[in-house]
Amino acid sequence: MTQEAKRFKDFRKTIGLTQYQLADALGIKQDLISRYERGVYTIPLDIVKQLYFKYKLNYTWFFHGFGKQQVDEVAKATITTDLKEVLLENNILKEKLRVLEDRFERLDASIEKRLSNLERLKS
């Protein structure tokens, strides 16, 4: 049994669901839950995502064994705020990159023009 399989089973028990109930909530068959828990099948990422959205599964705990099994609302809010800040910073960096690319194109055009003028003066 893999660590993810063990954590999957532990999480199901923590949220108080049977294999049948969890399977129903995830829209899959109970035998898949059993196979995930025994480590026969690798747990698909879309199943892990559903557990996060429906039951607040903590990704860090699930994949690495650190922290709480479930993300609390404060942590979730902090994660959301941090993600928004990263996305905003990413947009700012994209804009700065666009400005630099524009400057580079103008500089390149200016250099081309000067080289052309030098070539004319030489001949």
PDB file of C-alpha atoms in Angstrom:
ATOM      1  CA  MET A   1       0.000   0.000   0.000  1.00  0.00           C
ATOM      2  CA  THR A   2       1.358   3.421  -0.977  1.00  0.00           C
ATOM      3  CA  GLN A   3       1.371   6.372   1.399  1.00  0.00           C
ATOM      4  CA  GLU A   4      -1.254   8.095  -0.771  1.00  0.00           C
ATOM      5  CA  ALA A   5      -3.461   4.976  -0.585  1.00  0.00           C
ATOM      6  CA  LYS A   6      -3.141   4.920   3.204  1.00  0.00           C
ATOM      7  CA  ARG A   7      -3.892   8.631   3.450  1.00  0.00           C
ATOM      8  CA  PHE A   8      -6.852   8.237   1.090  1.00  0.00           C
ATOM      9  CA  LYS A   9      -8.349   5.608   3.392  1.00  0.00           C
ATOM     10  CA  ASP A  10      -7.519   7.633   6.524  1.00  0.00           C
ATOM     11  CA  PHE A  11      -9.157  10.699   5.018  1.00  0.00           C
ATOM     12  CA  ARG A  12     -12.311   8.806   4.088  1.00  0.00           C
ATOM     13  CA  LYS A  13     -12.587   7.554   7.653  1.00  0.00           C
ATOM     14  CA  THR A  14     -11.912  11.039   9.057  1.00  0.00           C
ATOM     15  CA  ILE A  15     -14.774  12.537   7.070  1.00  0.00           C
ATOM     16  CA  GLY A  16     -16.970   9.669   8.275  1.00  0.00           C
ATOM     17  CA  LEU A  17     -17.912   8.088   4.960  1.00  0.00           C
ATOM     18  CA  THR A  18     -18.113   4.492   3.876  1.00  0.00           C
ATOM     19  CA  GLN A  19     -16.519   3.445   0.610  1.00  0.00           C
ATOM     20  CA  TYR A  20     -19.996   3.397  -0.941  1.00  0.00           C
ATOM     21  CA  GLN A  21     -20.819   6.908   0.286  1.00  0.00           C
ATOM     22  CA  LEU A  22     -17.526   8.331  -0.926  1.00  0.00           C
ATOM     23  CA  ALA A  23     -17.883   6.598  -4.283  1.00  0.00           C
ATOM     24  CA  ASP A  24     -21.357   8.082  -4.650  1.00  0.00           C
ATOM     25  CA  ALA A  25     -20.112  11.561  -3.726  1.00  0.00           C
ATOM     26  CA  LEU A  26     -17.292  11.310  -6.279  1.00  0.00           C
ATOM     27  CA  GLY A  27     -19.472   9.779  -8.995  1.00  0.00           C
ATOM     28  CA  ILE A  28     -17.481   6.543  -9.239  1.00  0.00           C
ATOM     29  CA  LYS A  29     -17.973   2.909  -8.249  1.00  0.00           C
ATOM     30  CA  GLN A  30     -17.165   1.546  -4.802  1.00  0.00           C
ATOM     31  CA  ASP A  31     -14.688  -0.998  -6.181  1.00  0.00           C
ATOM     32  CA  LEU A  32     -12.501   1.896  -7.388  1.00  0.00           C
ATOM     33  CA  ILE A  33     -12.421   3.313  -3.860  1.00  0.00           C
ATOM     34  CA  SER A  34     -11.335  -0.101  -2.601  1.00  0.00           C
ATOM     35  CA  ARG A  35      -8.595  -0.333  -5.222  1.00  0.00           C
ATOM     36  CA  TYR A  36      -7.352   3.181  -4.450  1.00  0.00           C
ATOM     37  CA  GLU A  37      -7.210   2.364  -0.741  1.00  0.00           C
ATOM     38  CA  ARG A  38      -5.300  -0.868  -1.324  1.00  0.00           C
ATOM     39  CA  GLY A  39      -2.880   0.833  -3.685  1.00  0.00           C
ATOM     40  CA  VAL A  40      -3.930  -1.322  -6.638  1.00  0.00           C
ATOM     41  CA  TYR A  41      -4.672   1.806  -8.688  1.00  0.00           C
ATOM     42  CA  THR A  42      -3.005   5.193  -8.526  1.00  0.00           C
ATOM     43  CA  ILE A  43      -5.416   7.828  -7.279  1.00  0.00           C
ATOM     44  CA  PRO A  44      -6.136  10.225 -10.168  1.00  0.00           C
ATOM     45  CA  LEU A  45      -5.504  13.907  -9.595  1.00  0.00           C
ATOM     46  CA  ASP A  46      -9.110  14.759 -10.486  1.00  0.00           C
ATOM     47  CA  ILE A  47     -10.262  12.580  -7.544  1.00  0.00           C
ATOM     48  CA  VAL A  48      -7.854  14.398  -5.225  1.00  0.00           C
ATOM     49  CA  LYS A  49      -9.169  17.736  -6.514  1.00  0.00           C
ATOM     50  CA  GLN A  50     -12.751  16.655  -5.846  1.00  0.00           C
ATOM     51  CA  LEU A  51     -11.782  15.709  -2.295  1.00  0.00           C
ATOM     52  CA  TYR A  52     -10.265  19.153  -1.863  1.00  0.00           C
ATOM     53  CA  PHE A  53     -13.325  21.001  -3.162  1.00  0.00           C
ATOM     54  CA  LYS A  54     -15.919  18.823  -1.422  1.00  0.00           C
ATOM     55  CA  TYR A  55     -14.153  17.963   1.848  1.00  0.00           C
ATOM     56  CA  LYS A  56     -11.223  20.436   2.101  1.00  0.00           C
ATOM     57  CA  LEU A  57      -8.522  17.777   1.663  1.00  0.00           C
ATOM     58  CA  ASN A  58      -5.117  19.337   2.350  1.00  0.00           C
ATOM     59  CA  TYR A  59      -2.888  18.619  -0.673  1.00  0.00           C
ATOM     60  CA  THR A  60       0.278  18.950   1.389  1.00  0.00           C
ATOM     61  CA  TRP A  61      -0.930  16.348   3.873  1.00  0.00           C
ATOM     62  CA  PHE A  62      -2.169  14.038   1.134  1.00  0.00           C
ATOM     63  CA  PHE A  63       0.980  14.050  -0.994  1.00  0.00           C
ATOM     64  CA  HIS A  64       3.669  14.641   1.658  1.00  0.00           C
ATOM     65  CA  GLY A  65       2.153  13.739   5.021  1.00  0.00           C
ATOM     66  CA  PHE A  66       2.648  17.204   6.551  1.00  0.00           C
ATOM     67  CA  GLY A  67       0.053  19.328   8.295  1.00  0.00           C
ATOM     68  CA  LYS A  68      -3.612  18.723   8.932  1.00  0.00           C
ATOM     69  CA  GLN A  69      -5.783  16.432   6.836  1.00  0.00           C
ATOM     70  CA  GLN A  70      -8.200  19.240   6.063  1.00  0.00           C
ATOM     71  CA  VAL A  71      -7.570  22.847   5.152  1.00  0.00           C
ATOM     72  CA  ASP A  72      -9.343  25.166   7.559  1.00  0.00           C
ATOM     73  CA  GLU A  73     -11.134  28.275   6.306  1.00  0.00           C
ATOM     74  CA  VAL A  74      -8.418  30.659   7.517  1.00  0.00           C
ATOM     75  CA  ALA A  75      -5.704  28.714   5.715  1.00  0.00           C
ATOM     76  CA  LYS A  76      -7.904  28.423   2.635  1.00  0.00           C
ATOM     77  CA  ALA A  77      -8.476  32.189   2.664  1.00  0.00           C
ATOM     78  CA  THR A  78      -4.737  32.774   3.065  1.00  0.00           C
ATOM     79  CA  ILE A  79      -3.965  30.425   0.175  1.00  0.00           C
ATOM     80  CA  THR A  80      -6.537  32.218  -1.987  1.00  0.00           C
ATOM     81  CA  THR A  81      -5.093  35.631  -1.095  1.00  0.00           C
ATOM     82  CA  ASP A  82      -1.547  34.429  -1.769  1.00  0.00           C
ATOM     83  CA  LEU A  83      -2.612  32.986  -5.113  1.00  0.00           C
ATOM     84  CA  LYS A  84      -4.292  36.260  -6.101  1.00  0.00           C
ATOM     85  CA  GLU A  85      -1.112  38.153  -5.196  1.00  0.00           C
ATOM     86  CA  VAL A  86       1.007  35.775  -7.280  1.00  0.00           C
ATOM     87  CA  LEU A  87      -1.359  36.156 -10.237  1.00  0.00           C
ATOM     88  CA  LEU A  88      -1.299  39.944  -9.895  1.00  0.00           C
ATOM     89  CA  GLU A  89       2.489  39.926  -9.707  1.00  0.00           C
ATOM     90  CA  ASN A  90       2.560  37.674 -12.763  1.00  0.00           C
ATOM     91  CA  ASN A  91       0.393  40.170 -14.669  1.00  0.00           C
ATOM     92  CA  ILE A  92       2.645  43.039 -13.580  1.00  0.00           C
ATOM     93  CA  LEU A  93       5.716  41.113 -14.751  1.00  0.00           C
ATOM     94  CA  LYS A  94       4.025  40.327 -18.079  1.00  0.00           C
ATOM     95  CA  GLU A  95       3.335  44.035 -18.581  1.00  0.00           C
ATOM     96  CA  LYS A  96       6.941  44.933 -17.715  1.00  0.00           C
ATOM     97  CA  LEU A  97       8.153  42.299 -20.155  1.00  0.00           C
ATOM     98  CA  ARG A  98       5.890  43.706 -22.872  1.00  0.00           C
ATOM     99  CA  VAL A  99       7.319  47.215 -22.271  1.00  0.00           C
ATOM    100  CA  LEU A 100      10.887  45.878 -22.433  1.00  0.00           C
ATOM    101  CA  GLU A 101      10.132  43.980 -25.647  1.00  0.00           C
ATOM    102  CA  ASP A 102       8.728  47.172 -27.194  1.00  0.00           C
ATOM    103  CA  ARG A 103      11.850  49.109 -26.158  1.00  0.00           C
ATOM    104  CA  PHE A 104      14.078  46.373 -27.552  1.00  0.00           C
ATOM    105  CA  GLU A 105      12.250  46.466 -30.897  1.00  0.00           C
ATOM    106  CA  ARG A 106      12.611  50.261 -31.099  1.00  0.00           C
ATOM    107  CA  LEU A 107      16.302  50.025 -30.159  1.00  0.00           C
ATOM    108  CA  ASP A 108      16.837  47.292 -32.738  1.00  0.00           C
ATOM    109  CA  ALA A 109      15.162  49.425 -35.410  1.00  0.00           C
ATOM    110  CA  SER A 110      17.319  52.411 -34.426  1.00  0.00           C
ATOM    111  CA  ILE A 111      20.508  50.331 -34.642  1.00  0.00           C
ATOM    112  CA  GLU A 112      19.469  48.970 -38.043  1.00  0.00           C
ATOM    113  CA  LYS A 113      18.857  52.514 -39.285  1.00  0.00           C
ATOM    114  CA  ARG A 114      22.244  53.724 -38.024  1.00  0.00           C
ATOM    115  CA  LEU A 115      24.066  50.761 -39.560  1.00  0.00           C
ATOM    116  CA  SER A 116      22.338  51.474 -42.840  1.00  0.00           C
ATOM    117  CA  ASN A 117      23.402  55.124 -42.652  1.00  0.00           C
ATOM    118  CA  LEU A 118      27.017  54.063 -41.914  1.00  0.00           C
ATOM    119  CA  GLU A 119      27.004  51.728 -44.908  1.00  0.00           C
ATOM    120  CA  ARG A 120      25.787  54.582 -47.140  1.00  0.00           C
ATOM    121  CA  LEU A 121      28.492  56.902 -45.826  1.00  0.00           C
ATOM    122  CA  LYS A 122      31.200  54.323 -46.523  1.00  0.00           C
ATOM    123  CA  SER A 123      30.216  53.961 -50.139  1.00  0.00           C
TER     124      SER A 123
END
